[in-house]
CSV table of C-alpha atoms and ligand atoms in Angstrom, one decimal:
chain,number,residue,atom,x,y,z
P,1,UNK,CA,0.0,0.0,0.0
P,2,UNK,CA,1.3,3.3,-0.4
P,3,UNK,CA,-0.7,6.1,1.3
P,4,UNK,CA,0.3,9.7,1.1
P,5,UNK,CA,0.2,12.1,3.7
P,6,UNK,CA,-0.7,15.8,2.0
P,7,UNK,CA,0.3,19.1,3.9
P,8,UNK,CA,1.6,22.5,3.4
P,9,UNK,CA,3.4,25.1,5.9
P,10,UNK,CA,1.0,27.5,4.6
P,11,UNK,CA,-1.6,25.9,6.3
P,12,UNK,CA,-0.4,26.9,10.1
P,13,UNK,CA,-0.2,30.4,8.6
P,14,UNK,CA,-4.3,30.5,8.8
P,15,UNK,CA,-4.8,31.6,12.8
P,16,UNK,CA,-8.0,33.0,13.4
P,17,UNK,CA,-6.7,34.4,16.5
P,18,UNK,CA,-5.4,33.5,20.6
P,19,UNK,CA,-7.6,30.9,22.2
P,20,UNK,CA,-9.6,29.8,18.8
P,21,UNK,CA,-9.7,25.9,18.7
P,22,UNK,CA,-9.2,25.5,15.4
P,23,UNK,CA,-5.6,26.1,15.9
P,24,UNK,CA,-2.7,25.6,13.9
P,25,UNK,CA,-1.2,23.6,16.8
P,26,UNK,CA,-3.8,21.3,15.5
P,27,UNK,CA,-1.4,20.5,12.6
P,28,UNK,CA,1.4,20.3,14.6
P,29,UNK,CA,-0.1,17.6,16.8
P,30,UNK,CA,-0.5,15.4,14.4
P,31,UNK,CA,2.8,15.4,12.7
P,32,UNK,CA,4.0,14.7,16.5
P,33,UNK,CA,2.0,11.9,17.0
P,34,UNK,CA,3.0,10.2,13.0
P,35,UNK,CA,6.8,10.7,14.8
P,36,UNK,CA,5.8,9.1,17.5
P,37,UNK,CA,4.1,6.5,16.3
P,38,UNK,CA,6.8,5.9,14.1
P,39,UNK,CA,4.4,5.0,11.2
P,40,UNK,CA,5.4,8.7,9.5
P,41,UNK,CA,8.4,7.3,7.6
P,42,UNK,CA,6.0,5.1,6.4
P,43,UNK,CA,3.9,7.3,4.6
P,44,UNK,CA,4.5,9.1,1.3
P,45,UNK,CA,4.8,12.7,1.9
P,46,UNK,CA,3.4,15.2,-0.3
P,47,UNK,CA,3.5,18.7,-0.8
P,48,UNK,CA,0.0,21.0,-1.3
P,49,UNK,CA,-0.3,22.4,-4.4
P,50,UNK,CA,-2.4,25.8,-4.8
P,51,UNK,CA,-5.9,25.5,-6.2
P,52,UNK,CA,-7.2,27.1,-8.7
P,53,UNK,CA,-10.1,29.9,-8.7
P,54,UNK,CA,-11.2,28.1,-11.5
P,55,UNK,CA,-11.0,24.8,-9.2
P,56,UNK,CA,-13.2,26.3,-6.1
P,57,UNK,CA,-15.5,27.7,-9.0
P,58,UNK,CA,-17.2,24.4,-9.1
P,59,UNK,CA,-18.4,24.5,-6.1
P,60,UNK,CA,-18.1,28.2,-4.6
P,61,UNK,CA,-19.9,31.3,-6.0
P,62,UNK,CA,-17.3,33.8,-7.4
P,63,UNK,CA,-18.5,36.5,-4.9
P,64,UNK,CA,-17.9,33.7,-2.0
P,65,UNK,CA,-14.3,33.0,-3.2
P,66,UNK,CA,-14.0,36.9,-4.0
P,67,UNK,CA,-15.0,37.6,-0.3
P,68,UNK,CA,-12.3,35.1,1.5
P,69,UNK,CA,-10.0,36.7,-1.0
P,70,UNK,CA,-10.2,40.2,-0.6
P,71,UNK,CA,-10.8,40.2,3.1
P,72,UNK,CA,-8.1,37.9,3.5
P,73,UNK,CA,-5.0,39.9,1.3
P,74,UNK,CA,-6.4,43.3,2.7
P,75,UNK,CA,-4.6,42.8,5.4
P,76,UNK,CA,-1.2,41.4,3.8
P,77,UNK,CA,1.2,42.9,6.3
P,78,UNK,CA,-0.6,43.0,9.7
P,79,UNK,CA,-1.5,41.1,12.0
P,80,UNK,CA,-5.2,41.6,11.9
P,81,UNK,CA,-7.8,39.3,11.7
P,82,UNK,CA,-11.2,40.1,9.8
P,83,UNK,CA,-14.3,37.8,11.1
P,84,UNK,CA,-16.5,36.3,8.5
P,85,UNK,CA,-19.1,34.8,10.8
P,86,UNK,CA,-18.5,35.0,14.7
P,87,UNK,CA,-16.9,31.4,14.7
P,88,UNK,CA,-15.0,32.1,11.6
P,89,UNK,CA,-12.5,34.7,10.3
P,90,UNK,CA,-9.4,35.0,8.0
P,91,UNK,CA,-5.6,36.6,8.6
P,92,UNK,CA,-3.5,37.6,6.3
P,93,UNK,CA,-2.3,34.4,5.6
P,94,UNK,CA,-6.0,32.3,5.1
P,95,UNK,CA,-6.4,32.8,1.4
P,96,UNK,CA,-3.3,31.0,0.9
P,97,UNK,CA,-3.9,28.7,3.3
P,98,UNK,CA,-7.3,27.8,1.9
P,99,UNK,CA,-6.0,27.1,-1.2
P,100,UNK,CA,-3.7,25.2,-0.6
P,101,UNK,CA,-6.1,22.8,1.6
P,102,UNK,CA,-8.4,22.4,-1.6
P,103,UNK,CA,-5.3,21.7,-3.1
P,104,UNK,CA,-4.4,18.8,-1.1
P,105,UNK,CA,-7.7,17.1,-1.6
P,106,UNK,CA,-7.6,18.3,-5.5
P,107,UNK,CA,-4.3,16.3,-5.9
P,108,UNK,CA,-4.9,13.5,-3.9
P,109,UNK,CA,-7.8,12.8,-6.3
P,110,UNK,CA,-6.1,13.4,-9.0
P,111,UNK,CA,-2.6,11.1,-7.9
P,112,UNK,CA,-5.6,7.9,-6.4
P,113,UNK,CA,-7.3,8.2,-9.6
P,114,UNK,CA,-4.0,7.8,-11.7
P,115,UNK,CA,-2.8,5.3,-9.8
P,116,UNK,CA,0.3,6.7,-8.5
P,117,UNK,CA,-0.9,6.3,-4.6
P,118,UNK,CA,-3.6,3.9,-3.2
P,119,UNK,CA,-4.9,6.4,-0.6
P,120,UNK,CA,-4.5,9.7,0.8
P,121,UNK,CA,-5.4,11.8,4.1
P,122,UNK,CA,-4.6,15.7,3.8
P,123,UNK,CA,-3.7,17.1,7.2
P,124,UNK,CA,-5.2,20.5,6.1
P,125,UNK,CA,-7.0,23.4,7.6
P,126,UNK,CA,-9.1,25.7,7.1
P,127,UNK,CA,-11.5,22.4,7.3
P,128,UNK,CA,-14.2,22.5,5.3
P,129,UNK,CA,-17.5,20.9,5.5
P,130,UNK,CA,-19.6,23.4,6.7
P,131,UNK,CA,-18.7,25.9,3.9
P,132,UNK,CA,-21.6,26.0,1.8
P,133,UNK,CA,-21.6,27.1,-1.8
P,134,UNK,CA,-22.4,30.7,-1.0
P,135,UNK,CA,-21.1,30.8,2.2
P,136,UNK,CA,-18.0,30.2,4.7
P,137,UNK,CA,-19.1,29.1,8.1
P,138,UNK,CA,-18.2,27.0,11.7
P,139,UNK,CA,-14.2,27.7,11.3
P,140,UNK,CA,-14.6,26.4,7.3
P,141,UNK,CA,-13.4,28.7,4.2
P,142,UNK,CA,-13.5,26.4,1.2
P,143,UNK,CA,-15.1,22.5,1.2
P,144,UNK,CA,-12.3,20.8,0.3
P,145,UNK,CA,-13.9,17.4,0.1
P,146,UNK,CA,-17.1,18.7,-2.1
P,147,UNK,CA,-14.7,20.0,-4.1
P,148,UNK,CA,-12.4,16.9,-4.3
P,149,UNK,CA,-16.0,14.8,-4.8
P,150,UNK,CA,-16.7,17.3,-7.8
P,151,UNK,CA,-13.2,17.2,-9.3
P,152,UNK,CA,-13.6,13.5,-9.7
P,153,UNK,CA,-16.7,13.9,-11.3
P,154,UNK,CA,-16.5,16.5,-13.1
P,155,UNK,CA,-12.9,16.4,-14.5
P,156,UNK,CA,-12.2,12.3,-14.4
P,157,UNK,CA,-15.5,11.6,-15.4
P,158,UNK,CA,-15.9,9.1,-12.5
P,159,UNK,CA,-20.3,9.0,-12.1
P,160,UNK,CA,-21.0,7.6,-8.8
P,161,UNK,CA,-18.8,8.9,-5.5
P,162,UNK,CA,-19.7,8.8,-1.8
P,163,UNK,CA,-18.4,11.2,0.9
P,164,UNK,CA,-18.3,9.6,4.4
P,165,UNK,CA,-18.6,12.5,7.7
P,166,UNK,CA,-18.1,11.0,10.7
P,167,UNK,CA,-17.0,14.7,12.2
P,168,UNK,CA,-19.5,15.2,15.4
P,169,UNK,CA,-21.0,18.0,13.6
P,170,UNK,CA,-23.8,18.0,10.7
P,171,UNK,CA,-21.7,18.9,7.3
P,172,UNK,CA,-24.3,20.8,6.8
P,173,UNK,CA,-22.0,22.5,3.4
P,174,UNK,CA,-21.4,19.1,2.2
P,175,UNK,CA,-25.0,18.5,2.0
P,176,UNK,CA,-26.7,21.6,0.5
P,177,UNK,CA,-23.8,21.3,-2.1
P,178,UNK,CA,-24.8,18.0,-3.2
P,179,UNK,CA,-28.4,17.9,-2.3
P,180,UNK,CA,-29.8,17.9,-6.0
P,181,UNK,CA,-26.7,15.3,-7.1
P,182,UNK,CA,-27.7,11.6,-7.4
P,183,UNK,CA,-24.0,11.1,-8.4
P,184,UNK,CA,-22.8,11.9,-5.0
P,185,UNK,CA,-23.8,10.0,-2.1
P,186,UNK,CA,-23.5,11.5,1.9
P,187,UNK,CA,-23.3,9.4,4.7
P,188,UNK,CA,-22.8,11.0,8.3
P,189,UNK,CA,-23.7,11.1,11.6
P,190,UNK,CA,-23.8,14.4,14.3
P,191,UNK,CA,-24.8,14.8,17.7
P,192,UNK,CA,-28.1,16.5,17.8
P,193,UNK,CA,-29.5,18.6,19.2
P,194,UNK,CA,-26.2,20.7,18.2
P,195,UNK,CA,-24.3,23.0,15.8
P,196,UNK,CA,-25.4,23.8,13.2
P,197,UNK,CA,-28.5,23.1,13.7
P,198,UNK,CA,-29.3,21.1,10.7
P,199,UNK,CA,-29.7,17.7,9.1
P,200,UNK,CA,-32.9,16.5,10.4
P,201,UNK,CA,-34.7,17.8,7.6
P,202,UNK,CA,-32.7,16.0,4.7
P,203,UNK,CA,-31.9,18.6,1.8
P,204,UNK,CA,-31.8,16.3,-0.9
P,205,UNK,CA,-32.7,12.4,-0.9
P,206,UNK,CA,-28.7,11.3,-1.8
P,207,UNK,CA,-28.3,12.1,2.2
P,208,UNK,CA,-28.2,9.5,5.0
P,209,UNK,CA,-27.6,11.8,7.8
P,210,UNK,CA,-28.3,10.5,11.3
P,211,UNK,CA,-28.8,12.5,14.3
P,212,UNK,CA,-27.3,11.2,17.6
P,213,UNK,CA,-27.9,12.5,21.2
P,214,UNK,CA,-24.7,13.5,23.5
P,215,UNK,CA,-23.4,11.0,25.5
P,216,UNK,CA,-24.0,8.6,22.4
P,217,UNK,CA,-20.6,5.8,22.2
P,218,UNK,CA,-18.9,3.8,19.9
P,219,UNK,CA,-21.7,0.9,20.3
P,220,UNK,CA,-24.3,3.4,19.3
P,221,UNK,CA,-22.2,4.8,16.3
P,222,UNK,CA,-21.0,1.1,15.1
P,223,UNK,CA,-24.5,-0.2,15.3
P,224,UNK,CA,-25.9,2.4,12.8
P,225,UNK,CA,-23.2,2.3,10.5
P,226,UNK,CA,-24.1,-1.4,10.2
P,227,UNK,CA,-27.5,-1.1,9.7
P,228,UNK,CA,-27.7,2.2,7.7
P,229,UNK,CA,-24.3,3.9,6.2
P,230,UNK,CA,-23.1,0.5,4.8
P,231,UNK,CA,-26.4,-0.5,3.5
P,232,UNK,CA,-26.7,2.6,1.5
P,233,UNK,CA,-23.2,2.7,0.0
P,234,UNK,CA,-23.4,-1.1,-1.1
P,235,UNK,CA,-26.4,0.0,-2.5
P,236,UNK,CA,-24.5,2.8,-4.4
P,237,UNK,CA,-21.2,1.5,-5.4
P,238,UNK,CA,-19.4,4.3,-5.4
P,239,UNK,CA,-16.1,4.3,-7.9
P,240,UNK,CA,-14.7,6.6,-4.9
P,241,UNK,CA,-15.0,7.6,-1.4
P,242,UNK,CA,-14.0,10.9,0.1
P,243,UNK,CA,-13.8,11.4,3.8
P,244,UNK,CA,-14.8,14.0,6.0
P,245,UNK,CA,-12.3,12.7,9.1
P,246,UNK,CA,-12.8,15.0,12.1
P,247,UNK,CA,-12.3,13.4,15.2
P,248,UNK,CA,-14.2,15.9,17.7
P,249,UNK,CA,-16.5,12.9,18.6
P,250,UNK,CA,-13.7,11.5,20.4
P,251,UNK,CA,-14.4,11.2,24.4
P,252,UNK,CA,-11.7,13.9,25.5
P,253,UNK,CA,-13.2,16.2,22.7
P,254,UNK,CA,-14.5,19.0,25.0
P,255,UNK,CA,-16.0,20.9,21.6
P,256,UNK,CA,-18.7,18.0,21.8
P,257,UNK,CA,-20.0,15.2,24.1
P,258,UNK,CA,-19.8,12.1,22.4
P,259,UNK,CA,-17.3,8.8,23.1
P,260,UNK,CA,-15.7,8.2,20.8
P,261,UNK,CA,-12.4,6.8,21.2
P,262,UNK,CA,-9.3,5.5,18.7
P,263,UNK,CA,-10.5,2.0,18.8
P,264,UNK,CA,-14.1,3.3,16.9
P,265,UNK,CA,-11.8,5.2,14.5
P,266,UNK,CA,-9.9,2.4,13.4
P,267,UNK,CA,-13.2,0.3,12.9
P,268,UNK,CA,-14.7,2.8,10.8
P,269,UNK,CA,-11.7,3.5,8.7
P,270,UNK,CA,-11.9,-0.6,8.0
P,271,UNK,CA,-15.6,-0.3,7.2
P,272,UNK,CA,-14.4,2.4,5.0
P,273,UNK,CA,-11.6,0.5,3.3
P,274,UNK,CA,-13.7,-2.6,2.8
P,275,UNK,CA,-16.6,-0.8,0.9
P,276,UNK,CA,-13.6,1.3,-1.0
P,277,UNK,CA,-12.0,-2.1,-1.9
P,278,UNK,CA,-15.4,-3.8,-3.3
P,279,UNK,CA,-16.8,-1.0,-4.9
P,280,UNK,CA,-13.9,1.6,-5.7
P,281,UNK,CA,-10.3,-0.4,-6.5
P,282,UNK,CA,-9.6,0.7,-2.6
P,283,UNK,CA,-9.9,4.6,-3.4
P,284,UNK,CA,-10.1,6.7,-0.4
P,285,UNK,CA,-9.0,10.7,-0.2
P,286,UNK,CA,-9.4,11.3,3.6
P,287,UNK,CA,-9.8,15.4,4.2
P,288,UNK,CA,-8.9,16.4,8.0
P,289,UNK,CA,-11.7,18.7,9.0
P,290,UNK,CA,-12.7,18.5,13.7
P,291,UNK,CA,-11.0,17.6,16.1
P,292,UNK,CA,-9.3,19.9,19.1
P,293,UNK,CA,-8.5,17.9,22.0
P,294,UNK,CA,-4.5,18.0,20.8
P,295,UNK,CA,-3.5,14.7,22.2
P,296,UNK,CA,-7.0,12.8,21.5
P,297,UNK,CA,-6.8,14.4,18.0
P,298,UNK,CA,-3.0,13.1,17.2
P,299,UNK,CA,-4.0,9.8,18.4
P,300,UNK,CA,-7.2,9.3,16.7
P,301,UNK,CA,-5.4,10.3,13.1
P,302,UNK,CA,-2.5,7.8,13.4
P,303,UNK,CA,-5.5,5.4,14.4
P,304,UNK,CA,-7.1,6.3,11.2
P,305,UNK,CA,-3.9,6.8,8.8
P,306,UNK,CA,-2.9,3.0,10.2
P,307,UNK,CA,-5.2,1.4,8.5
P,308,UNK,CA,-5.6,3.5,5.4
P,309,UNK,CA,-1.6,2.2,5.2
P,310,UNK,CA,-2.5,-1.3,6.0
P,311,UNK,CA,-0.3,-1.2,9.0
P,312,UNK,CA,-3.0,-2.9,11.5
B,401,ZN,ZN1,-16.8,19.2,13.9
């Protein structure tokens, strides 16, 4: 197996200011914890790329990617920070950073789909999947998976994907982008009730979105992944899966209050790989978007990048 591991320097650049927990320390956890675990040498490391306008332009509005933009270089220079939403707000360094973290997943697709790697995770931020078409939201700028999931559709010609969210939080973005898309299907659960408030009411009928109360473990999480999420992608064979991996469902996550722990992430990443090896010749681009408790997150990606690198 090769898998590569997809970053950028840029992307610690992006700080949307002292005690925000979507940190870049976030990044810097992780590549700790691949050391650590001693299962970074075996990964092949790879360098974002930039995206394209042209590449966010199948997904984002031009006045969307125009907005990030222009708010983000006006203050080249400073160290100012302009908010967006009130969870959510560029530096001078977030344009750049965004694209390079559609970047990652953009070339990830592209190197799975040619062959050249058999998986990929992008340890990326800004995250993504609550950025809607129009708008950037909940810490997100760009959604790098939607437009990963497009790219392969719309530029390899691939006609049936899935995108796989097991972030605590609805990907509320992820869905309104490909509510109206039979060629894309979404599979996630979120605690609820919770931010953002969404996902009861499915958007679309290429959604299996399923609300979970807080307190809700790995028993409760396996069991419906069983009986619903892998139902519903044997059912649609995707020729690719793209992964929505934040790990803020994890037990010492204190954004959210679900129990998660690193055991549940390496079963799901199995579940993941054996529907991806059925359906998809084993391709998986894995998109970083929760996850804050530092520790629990480092832990809970080597958990995950293990067995996308058939090491356990
Ligand atoms: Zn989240």
């Amino acid at each position: 197996m090769t898998t590569a591991f997809y970053t950028h320097p840029d992307c610690k650049l992006h700080d949307m200011g002292p005690g925000h927990p979507e940190s870049p320390a976030r990044l810097q956890a992780i590549e700790d914890q691949l050391i650590a675990s001693r299962i970074d040498q075996l990964l092949d490391h790879r360098t974002a790329p930039l995206a394209l306008e042209d590449d966010l332009a199948r997904v984002h509005s031009t006045a969307m990617i125009a907005r990030v933009r222009e708010h983000s270089l006006a203050l080249a220079g400073t160290a100012g920070i302009y908010p967006l939403d009130p969870d959510t707000s560029v530096n001078a360094h977030s344009w750049q950073a965004a694209l390079r973290a559609a970047g990652a997943a953009l070339a990830a697709t592209d190197a799975v789909i040619a062959g050249d790697i058999d998986n990929a995770f992008c340890a990326v931020r800004p995250p993504g999947h609550h950025a809607t078409a129009h708008t950037p939201m909940g810490f997100c700028l760009f959604n790098n998976v939607a437009l990963a999931a497009r790219h392969a559709l719309e530029v390899h010609g691939l006609e049936r994907v899935a995108i796989v969210d097991f972030d605590v939080h609805h990907g509320n973005g992820t869905e309104q982008i490909f509510a109206h898309d039979p060629r894309v299907l979404m599979v996630s659960f979120f605690q609820h009730p919770f931010y953002p408030f969404s996902g009861t009411e499915p958007e679309g009928s290429h959604a299996l979105n399923i609300p979970v109360s807080a307190y809700s473990d790995g028993s409760v999480v396996r069991q419906l992944v069983t009986e619903q999420w892998l139902p519903a992608l044997e059912a649609h064979r995707p020729q690719m899966i793209f992964v929505s991996a934040g790990f803020d469902a994890h037990r010492e996550d204190d954004m959210a209050q679900m129990g998660l722990v690193e055991a549940d992430y390496t079963w799901l990443t199995r579940q993941i790989m054996q529907v991806a090896a059925q359906h998809a010749q084993g391709r998986i681009v894995s998109c970083l978007e929760g996850g804050y408790n530092l520790s629990a997150l480092g832990r809970s990606v080597v958990a995950h990048m293990k067995v996308l690198a058939d090491l356990e």
